[in-house]
mmCIF file of C-alpha atoms in Angstrom:
data_model
loop_
_atom_site.group_PDB
_atom_site.id
_atom_site.type_symbol
_atom_site.label_atom_id
_atom_site.label_comp_id
_atom_site.label_asym_id
_atom_site.label_seq_id
_atom_site.Cartn_x
_atom_site.Cartn_y
_atom_site.Cartn_z
ATOM 1 C CA MET A 1 134.947 66.912 121.005
ATOM 2 C CA PRO A 2 132.789 68.894 118.550
ATOM 3 C CA ALA A 3 134.397 72.060 117.201
ATOM 4 C CA PRO A 4 133.894 75.289 119.156
ATOM 5 C CA ILE A 5 131.612 77.981 117.760
ATOM 6 C CA GLU A 6 133.543 81.023 116.500
ATOM 7 C CA PHE A 7 131.891 84.262 117.649
ATOM 8 C CA TYR A 8 132.996 87.586 116.129
ATOM 9 C CA PHE A 9 131.835 90.911 117.573
ATOM 10 C CA ASP A 10 132.639 94.608 117.683
ATOM 11 C CA PHE A 11 132.295 96.414 121.013
ATOM 12 C CA SER A 12 130.297 99.202 119.356
ATOM 13 C CA SER A 13 127.711 96.757 117.986
ATOM 14 C CA PRO A 14 124.408 96.670 119.924
ATOM 15 C CA TYR A 15 123.447 93.374 118.326
ATOM 16 C CA GLY A 16 126.886 92.022 119.210
ATOM 17 C CA TYR A 17 126.105 92.925 122.815
ATOM 18 C CA LEU A 18 122.741 91.146 122.715
ATOM 19 C CA ALA A 19 124.319 88.038 121.194
ATOM 20 C CA ALA A 20 127.199 88.067 123.696
ATOM 21 C CA THR A 21 124.714 87.712 126.552
ATOM 22 C CA ARG A 22 123.310 84.528 125.010
ATOM 23 C CA ILE A 23 125.786 82.631 122.850
ATOM 24 C CA ASP A 24 127.645 80.662 125.547
ATOM 25 C CA ALA A 25 124.476 79.333 127.194
ATOM 26 C CA LEU A 26 123.037 78.450 123.782
ATOM 27 C CA ALA A 27 126.217 76.609 122.774
ATOM 28 C CA ALA A 28 126.435 74.812 126.126
ATOM 29 C CA ARG A 29 122.968 73.314 125.571
ATOM 30 C CA HIS A 30 124.515 71.499 122.613
ATOM 31 C CA GLY A 31 127.758 70.585 124.361
ATOM 32 C CA ARG A 32 129.718 73.254 122.496
ATOM 33 C CA SER A 33 132.198 75.864 123.628
ATOM 34 C CA VAL A 34 132.614 79.294 122.062
ATOM 35 C CA ASN A 35 135.730 81.190 120.976
ATOM 36 C CA TRP A 36 135.203 84.939 121.285
ATOM 37 C CA HIS A 37 136.847 87.239 118.731
ATOM 38 C CA PRO A 38 136.669 90.993 119.254
ATOM 39 C CA ILE A 39 137.037 92.630 115.833
ATOM 40 C CA LEU A 40 136.983 96.153 114.390
ATOM 41 C CA LEU A 41 134.063 96.893 112.090
ATOM 42 C CA GLY A 42 135.902 99.998 110.890
ATOM 43 C CA ALA A 43 138.525 97.762 109.273
ATOM 44 C CA VAL A 44 135.834 95.444 107.884
ATOM 45 C CA PHE A 45 133.891 98.367 106.394
ATOM 46 C CA LYS A 46 136.998 99.414 104.432
ATOM 47 C CA VAL A 47 136.627 96.102 102.580
ATOM 48 C CA THR A 48 132.838 96.038 102.252
ATOM 49 C CA GLY A 49 132.098 99.746 101.838
ATOM 50 C CA GLY A 50 129.844 99.474 104.872
ATOM 51 C CA VAL A 51 128.916 102.477 106.998
ATOM 52 C CA PRO A 52 127.768 102.674 110.628
ATOM 53 C CA LEU A 53 124.039 101.985 111.020
ATOM 54 C CA ALA A 54 123.410 105.249 112.854
ATOM 55 C CA SER A 55 124.575 107.274 109.851
ATOM 56 C CA ILE A 56 122.094 105.755 107.373
ATOM 57 C CA PRO A 57 118.948 107.832 106.641
ATOM 58 C CA LEU A 58 115.712 106.109 107.780
ATOM 59 C CA LYS A 59 117.551 102.887 108.679
ATOM 60 C CA GLY A 60 119.469 104.655 111.472
ATOM 61 C CA THR A 61 116.281 105.880 113.140
ATOM 62 C CA TYR A 62 114.624 102.487 112.808
ATOM 63 C CA SER A 63 117.682 100.718 114.176
ATOM 64 C CA GLU A 64 117.639 102.703 117.410
ATOM 65 C CA ARG A 65 114.094 101.551 117.970
ATOM 66 C CA ASP A 66 114.833 97.977 116.966
ATOM 67 C CA MET A 67 117.902 97.707 119.221
ATOM 68 C CA ALA A 68 115.952 98.842 122.272
ATOM 69 C CA ARG A 69 112.964 96.642 121.401
ATOM 70 C CA SER A 70 115.131 93.575 120.794
ATOM 71 C CA ALA A 71 116.943 94.148 124.107
ATOM 72 C CA ARG A 72 113.662 94.506 126.033
ATOM 73 C CA LEU A 73 112.382 91.312 124.442
ATOM 74 C CA ILE A 74 115.222 89.264 125.935
ATOM 75 C CA GLY A 75 115.417 91.263 129.175
ATOM 76 C CA VAL A 76 118.854 92.787 128.597
ATOM 77 C CA PRO A 77 119.448 96.346 129.915
ATOM 78 C CA PHE A 78 120.027 98.713 126.990
ATOM 79 C CA LYS A 79 120.303 102.447 126.492
ATOM 80 C CA LEU A 80 121.650 103.935 123.287
ATOM 81 C CA PRO A 81 124.991 105.475 124.364
ATOM 82 C CA SER A 82 125.299 109.250 124.053
ATOM 83 C CA LYS A 83 128.395 108.681 121.888
ATOM 84 C CA PHE A 84 127.582 106.069 119.237
ATOM 85 C CA PRO A 85 129.274 104.454 117.421
ATOM 86 C CA ILE A 86 132.792 104.626 118.871
ATOM 87 C CA PRO A 87 136.265 103.298 117.989
ATOM 88 C CA THR A 88 136.756 100.009 119.840
ATOM 89 C CA GLN A 89 140.479 99.373 119.693
ATOM 90 C CA ALA A 90 140.955 99.926 123.438
ATOM 91 C CA ALA A 91 138.186 97.522 124.494
ATOM 92 C CA ALA A 92 139.299 94.891 121.958
ATOM 93 C CA ARG A 93 142.945 95.097 123.055
ATOM 94 C CA VAL A 94 142.203 94.823 126.782
ATOM 95 C CA THR A 95 140.030 91.817 126.036
ATOM 96 C CA LEU A 96 142.704 90.132 123.917
ATOM 97 C CA TRP A 97 145.305 90.844 126.614
ATOM 98 C CA VAL A 98 143.210 89.001 129.197
ATOM 99 C CA GLN A 99 142.280 86.280 126.712
ATOM 100 C CA GLY A 100 145.896 85.213 126.258
ATOM 101 C CA ALA A 101 146.065 83.943 129.830
ATOM 102 C CA ASP A 102 142.402 83.522 130.761
ATOM 103 C CA PRO A 103 139.837 82.913 127.954
ATOM 104 C CA GLN A 104 136.900 82.583 130.372
ATOM 105 C CA GLY A 105 137.923 85.745 132.208
ATOM 106 C CA ALA A 106 138.102 87.535 128.853
ATOM 107 C CA LYS A 107 134.436 86.696 128.213
ATOM 108 C CA ALA A 108 133.400 88.118 131.588
ATOM 109 C CA LEU A 109 135.463 91.217 130.846
ATOM 110 C CA ALA A 110 133.945 91.577 127.361
ATOM 111 C CA LEU A 111 130.443 91.373 128.845
ATOM 112 C CA ALA A 112 131.405 93.944 131.490
ATOM 113 C CA LEU A 113 132.739 96.282 128.781
ATOM 114 C CA TYR A 114 129.565 95.809 126.720
ATOM 115 C CA ARG A 115 127.403 96.554 129.769
ATOM 116 C CA ALA A 116 129.500 99.605 130.650
ATOM 117 C CA TYR A 117 128.860 100.960 127.162
ATOM 118 C CA PHE A 118 125.306 99.864 126.378
ATOM 119 C CA ALA A 119 123.738 99.849 129.850
ATOM 120 C CA GLU A 120 125.746 102.459 131.770
ATOM 121 C CA ASP A 121 126.641 104.859 128.939
ATOM 122 C CA ARG A 122 130.347 104.797 129.751
ATOM 123 C CA ASP A 123 132.665 105.653 126.860
ATOM 124 C CA ILE A 124 134.711 102.507 126.325
ATOM 125 C CA SER A 125 136.617 104.092 123.432
ATOM 126 C CA ASP A 126 138.634 105.620 126.294
ATOM 127 C CA ALA A 127 141.518 103.440 127.530
ATOM 128 C CA GLU A 128 141.080 104.734 131.093
ATOM 129 C CA THR A 129 137.457 103.563 131.136
ATOM 130 C CA CYS A 130 138.489 100.144 129.808
ATOM 131 C CA ALA A 131 141.133 99.928 132.543
ATOM 132 C CA ASP A 132 138.484 100.808 135.154
ATOM 133 C CA VAL A 133 136.235 98.020 133.898
ATOM 134 C CA ALA A 134 139.160 95.580 133.855
ATOM 135 C CA ALA A 135 140.002 96.559 137.446
ATOM 136 C CA ARG A 136 136.386 95.938 138.446
ATOM 137 C CA CYS A 137 136.792 92.468 136.915
ATOM 138 C CA GLY A 138 139.835 91.796 139.078
ATOM 139 C CA TYR A 139 142.684 92.669 136.724
ATOM 140 C CA GLU A 140 145.491 95.038 137.615
ATOM 141 C CA ARG A 141 144.449 98.464 136.398
ATOM 142 C CA ALA A 142 147.923 99.714 135.426
ATOM 143 C CA ARG A 143 148.689 96.574 133.432
ATOM 144 C CA ALA A 144 145.321 96.708 131.668
ATOM 145 C CA LEU A 145 145.993 100.333 130.715
ATOM 146 C CA ALA A 146 149.458 99.439 129.437
ATOM 147 C CA ALA A 147 147.983 96.604 127.322
ATOM 148 C CA VAL A 148 146.020 99.123 125.241
ATOM 149 C CA ASN A 149 149.292 100.530 123.912
ATOM 150 C CA ASP A 150 151.296 97.322 123.933
ATOM 151 C CA ALA A 151 152.815 96.585 120.513
ATOM 152 C CA GLY A 152 152.287 92.843 120.868
ATOM 153 C CA VAL A 153 148.602 93.251 121.751
ATOM 154 C CA LYS A 154 148.109 95.711 118.886
ATOM 155 C CA ASP A 155 149.637 93.180 116.494
ATOM 156 C CA ARG A 156 147.435 90.437 117.808
ATOM 157 C CA LEU A 157 144.301 92.515 117.173
ATOM 158 C CA ARG A 158 145.443 93.293 113.632
ATOM 159 C CA VAL A 159 146.023 89.570 113.005
ATOM 160 C CA GLU A 160 142.582 88.711 114.454
ATOM 161 C CA VAL A 161 140.824 91.297 112.268
ATOM 162 C CA ASP A 162 142.654 90.189 109.120
ATOM 163 C CA ALA A 163 141.853 86.548 109.890
ATOM 164 C CA ALA A 164 138.177 87.416 110.413
ATOM 165 C CA ILE A 165 137.961 89.226 107.075
ATOM 166 C CA ALA A 166 139.753 86.317 105.408
ATOM 167 C CA ARG A 167 137.024 84.019 106.791
ATOM 168 C CA GLY A 168 134.340 86.282 105.314
ATOM 169 C CA VAL A 169 133.257 88.118 108.453
ATOM 170 C CA PHE A 170 131.567 91.384 107.405
ATOM 171 C CA GLY A 171 129.413 92.312 110.401
ATOM 172 C CA SER A 172 128.728 91.862 114.107
ATOM 173 C CA PRO A 173 127.698 89.528 115.574
ATOM 174 C CA TYR A 174 128.939 86.793 113.230
ATOM 175 C CA PHE A 175 129.072 83.098 114.078
ATOM 176 C CA ILE A 176 130.734 80.148 112.400
ATOM 177 C CA VAL A 177 129.368 76.720 113.309
ATOM 178 C CA ASP A 178 131.229 73.841 111.650
ATOM 179 C CA ASP A 179 132.057 76.090 108.649
ATOM 180 C CA GLU A 180 128.469 77.372 108.396
ATOM 181 C CA PRO A 181 128.359 81.186 108.779
ATOM 182 C CA PHE A 182 125.527 83.079 110.477
ATOM 183 C CA TRP A 183 125.284 86.861 110.704
ATOM 184 C CA GLY A 184 123.190 88.779 113.189
ATOM 185 C CA ALA A 185 121.685 88.335 116.625
ATOM 186 C CA ASP A 186 118.482 87.386 114.791
ATOM 187 C CA ARG A 187 120.226 84.280 113.431
ATOM 188 C CA LEU A 188 120.709 82.778 116.910
ATOM 189 C CA ASP A 189 117.536 80.743 116.409
ATOM 190 C CA GLN A 190 119.038 79.251 113.257
ATOM 191 C CA VAL A 191 122.333 78.632 115.082
ATOM 192 C CA ASP A 192 120.375 76.821 117.801
ATOM 193 C CA ARG A 193 118.577 74.693 115.259
ATOM 194 C CA TRP A 194 121.737 74.034 113.253
ATOM 195 C CA LEU A 195 123.439 72.738 116.395
ATOM 196 C CA ALA A 196 120.432 70.566 117.211
ATOM 197 C CA THR A 197 120.013 69.083 113.736
ATOM 198 C CA GLY A 198 123.413 69.309 112.078
ATOM 199 C CA GLY A 199 121.940 71.492 109.355
ATOM 200 C CA TRP A 200 119.122 71.387 106.816
ATOM 201 C CA MET B 1 88.227 96.194 113.721
ATOM 202 C CA PRO B 2 91.956 96.301 114.524
ATOM 203 C CA ALA B 3 94.085 98.134 111.969
ATOM 204 C CA PRO B 4 95.510 96.119 109.061
ATOM 205 C CA ILE B 5 99.219 95.348 108.948
ATOM 206 C CA GLU B 6 101.048 97.333 106.289
ATOM 207 C CA PHE B 7 103.450 95.117 104.333
ATOM 208 C CA TYR B 8 106.037 96.699 102.003
ATOM 209 C CA PHE B 9 108.105 94.608 99.613
ATOM 210 C CA ASP B 10 110.199 94.781 96.473
ATOM 211 C CA PHE B 11 109.826 92.001 93.892
ATOM 212 C CA SER B 12 113.607 91.605 93.687
ATOM 213 C CA SER B 13 113.917 91.000 97.452
ATOM 214 C CA PRO B 14 114.411 87.332 98.443
ATOM 215 C CA TYR B 15 113.473 88.080 102.038
ATOM 216 C CA GLY B 16 110.394 89.925 100.771
ATOM 217 C CA TYR B 17 109.458 86.720 98.961
ATOM 218 C CA LEU B 18 109.919 84.603 102.092
ATOM 219 C CA ALA B 19 107.836 87.043 104.152
ATOM 220 C CA ALA B 20 105.108 87.220 101.487
ATOM 221 C CA THR B 21 104.522 83.478 101.837
ATOM 222 C CA ARG B 22 103.831 83.869 105.567
ATOM 223 C CA ILE B 23 102.497 87.291 106.542
ATOM 224 C CA ASP B 24 98.789 86.787 105.776
ATOM 225 C CA ALA B 25 98.515 83.526 107.733
ATOM 226 C CA LEU B 26 100.444 85.057 110.622
ATOM 227 C CA ALA B 27 98.177 88.116 110.681
ATOM 228 C CA ALA B 28 95.037 86.006 110.399
ATOM 229 C CA ARG B 29 95.969 84.120 113.580
ATOM 230 C CA HIS B 30 95.582 87.482 115.337
ATOM 231 C CA GLY B 31 92.424 88.518 113.491
ATOM 232 C CA ARG B 32 94.328 90.988 111.319
ATOM 233 C CA SER B 33 94.300 91.685 107.624
ATOM 234 C CA VAL B 34 97.318 92.832 105.605
ATOM 235 C CA ASN B 35 97.695 95.605 103.031
ATOM 236 C CA TRP B 36 100.364 94.720 100.485
ATOM 237 C CA HIS B 37 102.524 97.517 99.054
ATOM 238 C CA PRO B 38 104.918 96.726 96.210
ATOM 239 C CA ILE B 39 107.715 99.311 96.326
ATOM 240 C CA LEU B 40 110.944 100.019 94.442
ATOM 241 C CA LEU B 41 114.107 99.620 96.490
ATOM 242 C CA GLY B 42 116.013 101.503 93.778
ATOM 243 C CA ALA B 43 114.064 104.655 94.684
ATOM 244 C CA VAL B 44 114.515 103.979 98.406
ATOM 245 C CA PHE B 45 118.277 103.476 98.001
ATOM 246 C CA LYS B 46 118.547 106.960 96.424
ATOM 247 C CA VAL B 47 117.452 108.299 99.822
ATOM 248 C CA THR B 48 119.415 105.936 102.070
ATOM 249 C CA GLY B 49 122.548 105.437 99.958
ATOM 250 C CA GLY B 50 121.821 101.703 100.051
ATOM 251 C CA VAL B 51 123.185 99.304 97.459
ATOM 252 C CA PRO B 52 121.935 95.869 96.345
ATOM 253 C CA LEU B 53 123.054 93.068 98.694
ATOM 254 C CA ALA B 54 124.609 91.063 95.882
ATOM 255 C CA SER B 55 127.069 93.869 95.111
ATOM 256 C CA ILE B 56 128.557 94.076 98.626
ATOM 257 C CA PRO B 57 131.902 92.266 99.143
ATOM 258 C CA LEU B 58 131.685 89.346 101.633
ATOM 259 C CA LYS B 59 128.076 90.225 102.567
ATOM 260 C CA GLY B 60 126.858 89.397 99.048
ATOM 261 C CA THR B 61 128.352 85.895 99.145
ATOM 262 C CA TYR B 62 127.002 85.268 102.632
ATOM 263 C CA SER B 63 123.557 86.522 101.647
ATOM 264 C CA GLU B 64 123.201 84.011 98.843
ATOM 265 C CA ARG B 65 123.831 81.242 101.349
ATOM 266 C CA ASP B 66 121.543 82.776 103.946
ATOM 267 C CA MET B 67 118.664 83.273 101.502
ATOM 268 C CA ALA B 68 118.744 79.638 100.412
ATOM 269 C CA ARG B 69 119.149 78.387 103.985
ATOM 270 C CA SER B 70 116.309 80.568 105.289
ATOM 271 C CA ALA B 71 114.048 79.377 102.463
ATOM 272 C CA ARG B 72 114.827 75.705 103.127
ATOM 273 C CA LEU B 73 114.117 76.225 106.827
ATOM 274 C CA ILE B 74 110.517 77.264 106.099
ATOM 275 C CA GLY B 75 110.056 74.910 103.160
ATOM 276 C CA VAL B 76 109.766 77.566 100.445
ATOM 277 C CA PRO B 77 111.211 76.740 96.997
ATOM 278 C CA PHE B 78 114.139 79.067 96.243
ATOM 279 C CA LYS B 79 116.845 79.310 93.628
ATOM 280 C CA LEU B 80 118.940 82.441 93.225
ATOM 281 C CA PRO B 81 117.805 83.847 89.851
ATOM 282 C CA SER B 82 120.430 83.979 87.110
ATOM 283 C CA LYS B 83 119.707 87.722 86.779
ATOM 284 C CA PHE B 84 119.729 89.280 90.246
ATOM 285 C CA PRO B 85 118.768 91.881 91.300
ATOM 286 C CA ILE B 86 116.407 93.238 88.649
ATOM 287 C CA PRO B 87 114.279 96.359 88.135
ATOM 288 C CA THR B 88 110.786 95.632 89.420
ATOM 289 C CA GLN B 89 108.609 98.363 87.919
ATOM 290 C CA ALA B 90 106.744 95.930 85.637
ATOM 291 C CA ALA B 91 105.863 93.462 88.406
ATOM 292 C CA ALA B 92 104.862 96.260 90.793
ATOM 293 C CA ARG B 93 102.657 97.967 88.202
ATOM 294 C CA VAL B 94 100.811 94.800 87.170
ATOM 295 C CA THR B 95 100.200 94.071 90.848
ATOM 296 C CA LEU B 96 98.879 97.580 91.531
ATOM 297 C CA TRP B 97 96.677 97.376 88.455
ATOM 298 C CA VAL B 98 95.009 94.209 89.783
ATOM 299 C CA GLN B 99 94.930 95.572 93.328
ATOM 300 C CA GLY B 100 92.694 98.471 92.328
ATOM 301 C CA ALA B 101 89.801 96.109 91.605
ATOM 302 C CA ASP B 102 90.793 92.957 93.488
ATOM 303 C CA PRO B 103 93.122 93.271 96.526
ATOM 304 C CA GLN B 104 93.035 89.524 97.294
ATOM 305 C CA GLY B 105 93.710 88.659 93.673
ATOM 306 C CA ALA B 106 96.669 91.055 93.740
ATOM 307 C CA LYS B 107 98.210 89.055 96.602
ATOM 308 C CA ALA B 108 97.861 85.807 94.669
ATOM 309 C CA LEU B 109 99.413 87.511 91.649
ATOM 310 C CA ALA B 110 102.276 88.952 93.736
ATOM 311 C CA LEU B 111 103.027 85.491 95.122
ATOM 312 C CA ALA B 112 102.916 84.037 91.604
ATOM 313 C CA LEU B 113 105.336 86.728 90.380
ATOM 314 C CA TYR B 114 107.651 86.067 93.329
ATOM 315 C CA ARG B 115 107.578 82.315 92.625
ATOM 316 C CA ALA B 116 108.184 82.895 88.920
ATOM 317 C CA TYR B 117 111.315 84.853 89.804
ATOM 318 C CA PHE B 118 112.708 83.048 92.842
ATOM 319 C CA ALA B 119 111.579 79.473 92.193
ATOM 320 C CA GLU B 120 111.352 79.261 88.376
ATOM 321 C CA ASP B 121 114.116 81.727 87.403
ATOM 322 C CA ARG B 122 111.841 83.694 85.094
ATOM 323 C CA ASP B 123 112.868 87.308 84.497
ATOM 324 C CA ILE B 124 109.979 89.359 85.878
ATOM 325 C CA SER B 125 111.717 92.624 84.971
ATOM 326 C CA ASP B 126 110.249 91.842 81.555
ATOM 327 C CA ALA B 127 106.686 93.110 81.021
ATOM 328 C CA GLU B 128 105.880 90.136 78.775
ATOM 329 C CA THR B 129 106.807 87.696 81.549
ATOM 330 C CA CYS B 130 104.661 89.634 84.027
ATOM 331 C CA ALA B 131 101.759 89.503 81.579
ATOM 332 C CA ASP B 132 102.237 85.724 81.218
ATOM 333 C CA VAL B 133 102.082 85.303 84.996
ATOM 334 C CA ALA B 134 99.007 87.545 85.193
ATOM 335 C CA ALA B 135 97.345 85.462 82.472
ATOM 336 C CA ARG B 136 98.123 82.285 84.433
ATOM 337 C CA CYS B 137 96.356 83.951 87.375
ATOM 338 C CA GLY B 138 93.247 84.542 85.277
ATOM 339 C CA TYR B 139 93.735 88.131 84.127
ATOM 340 C CA GLU B 140 93.526 89.228 80.529
ATOM 341 C CA ARG B 141 97.065 89.139 79.161
ATOM 342 C CA ALA B 142 96.772 92.118 76.809
ATOM 343 C CA ARG B 143 95.294 94.323 79.528
ATOM 344 C CA ALA B 144 97.982 93.274 82.022
ATOM 345 C CA LEU B 145 100.655 94.129 79.463
ATOM 346 C CA ALA B 146 99.057 97.504 78.795
ATOM 347 C CA ALA B 147 98.958 98.236 82.541
ATOM 348 C CA VAL B 148 102.760 98.189 82.686
ATOM 349 C CA ASN B 149 102.862 101.286 80.495
ATOM 350 C CA ASP B 150 99.670 102.903 81.713
ATOM 351 C CA ALA B 151 100.278 106.466 82.910
ATOM 352 C CA GLY B 152 97.767 106.161 85.743
ATOM 353 C CA VAL B 153 99.346 102.952 87.049
ATOM 354 C CA LYS B 154 102.819 104.484 86.794
ATOM 355 C CA ASP B 155 101.630 107.460 88.827
ATOM 356 C CA ARG B 156 100.096 105.207 91.441
ATOM 357 C CA LEU B 157 103.380 103.348 91.903
ATOM 358 C CA ARG B 158 105.275 106.628 92.267
ATOM 359 C CA VAL B 159 102.766 107.773 94.909
ATOM 360 C CA GLU B 160 103.071 104.426 96.755
ATOM 361 C CA VAL B 161 106.872 104.585 96.789
ATOM 362 C CA ASP B 162 106.919 108.201 97.981
ATOM 363 C CA ALA B 163 104.387 107.384 100.704
ATOM 364 C CA ALA B 164 106.481 104.409 101.835
ATOM 365 C CA ILE B 165 109.634 106.515 102.086
ATOM 366 C CA ALA B 166 107.673 109.191 103.958
ATOM 367 C CA ARG B 167 106.660 106.506 106.484
ATOM 368 C CA GLY B 168 110.313 105.548 106.942
ATOM 369 C CA VAL B 169 110.409 102.373 104.834
ATOM 370 C CA PHE B 170 114.040 101.713 103.843
ATOM 371 C CA GLY B 171 114.104 97.992 103.052
ATOM 372 C CA SER B 172 112.146 94.887 102.110
ATOM 373 C CA PRO B 173 110.232 93.306 103.723
ATOM 374 C CA TYR B 174 109.024 96.065 106.032
ATOM 375 C CA PHE B 175 105.953 95.836 108.251
ATOM 376 C CA ILE B 176 104.012 98.425 110.208
ATOM 377 C CA VAL B 177 101.823 97.100 113.022
ATOM 378 C CA ASP B 178 99.835 99.803 114.824
ATOM 379 C CA ASP B 179 102.594 102.357 114.063
ATOM 380 C CA GLU B 180 105.358 99.972 115.187
ATOM 381 C CA PRO B 181 107.842 99.329 112.322
ATOM 382 C CA PHE B 182 109.593 96.002 111.748
ATOM 383 C CA TRP B 183 112.214 95.364 109.060
ATOM 384 C CA GLY B 184 113.193 91.984 107.734
ATOM 385 C CA ALA B 185 111.770 88.493 107.353
ATOM 386 C CA ASP B 186 113.653 87.705 110.565
ATOM 387 C CA ARG B 187 111.415 90.127 112.447
ATOM 388 C CA LEU B 188 108.264 88.064 111.759
ATOM 389 C CA ASP B 189 108.667 86.397 115.168
ATOM 390 C CA GLN B 190 108.613 89.828 116.799
ATOM 391 C CA VAL B 191 105.606 90.828 114.674
ATOM 392 C CA ASP B 192 103.848 87.667 115.843
ATOM 393 C CA ARG B 193 104.620 88.419 119.472
ATOM 394 C CA TRP B 194 103.705 92.099 119.114
ATOM 395 C CA LEU B 195 100.305 91.111 117.749
ATOM 396 C CA ALA B 196 99.810 88.613 120.578
ATOM 397 C CA THR B 197 100.860 90.951 123.387
ATOM 398 C CA GLY B 198 100.265 94.489 122.123
ATOM 399 C CA GLY B 199 103.955 95.245 122.540
ATOM 400 C CA TRP B 200 106.628 95.129 125.239
#
């Protein structure tokens, strides 16, 4: 069995959303599976000195245009949320809670959370909203809500984020394919080619 | 005549180098010409708060790998220069000096300067090196050297950089196609498609 692709993303990352809609199908074409890792860019930015895209003069304005254009190009519904960016602890924790028992279900939930935020303008920084989305995906609402404040789930997210930083992850989306790192939804073409050729 | 593509680049930008090797051929396939604009990212970063890639924890290390990998993918010789990044006033001024009389010649010179820096590890922050490259391209060495300190050429570069910032340019490479902005060598596929379709 070839190694799975490691896929790191933050729920407030538009390009993470675009990549999330594509990475599993891309990997499957090469007989690969994908491990999804929700991370917190806020924690990463403390290490890198990064700041949210939207806050950067000129680049912020351009990015809004580029996000929408890149989404249209691949036919993914996208609307810049009225609150952007947002803290993503709640969404990440609910996802990790599901992932423990049901990794495939966690991917469907992550995509539903991304769509709620980037297509339906629902504020997924709110635990109640995350619980609603989880309920829509078939999970028990009260348990999903409790997971957001569960000490074990919180710890697991901290461990995941620390492990990501230790592997060099500094942005979203970020992919590792057989130890080769790729950053950005616009590197999916290279990921595709890397999987096809084994590298160049 | 359709409008030319505006192409902004800094001589210390590896992705600017990669784009410079491709943009004219890409544009020509769509019957377009390209106006080349050397700019100074240092001046841009004063507006955006940006910092050189190489200085960013985690991202800097990744970038070195990505630059080399992206260059290999398109068959362009690349070696991270021993001094990187560098101030690029000298290279930009010599290019603008040639551009005044010979826009096509200025492109050939810009490519030669880029190759000198990113393929041959020559320090093009040095006016003497820029003059050597200009001489190799058929320009009079002494006049090229004088252009680096010519008040009129200096003014022209300042005007170019201010105009770029006023148009929203915040990085390198940056393209404007019929008022649509694209940032990054990894947006050349979108530029290509935009030119083919008129947008989406």
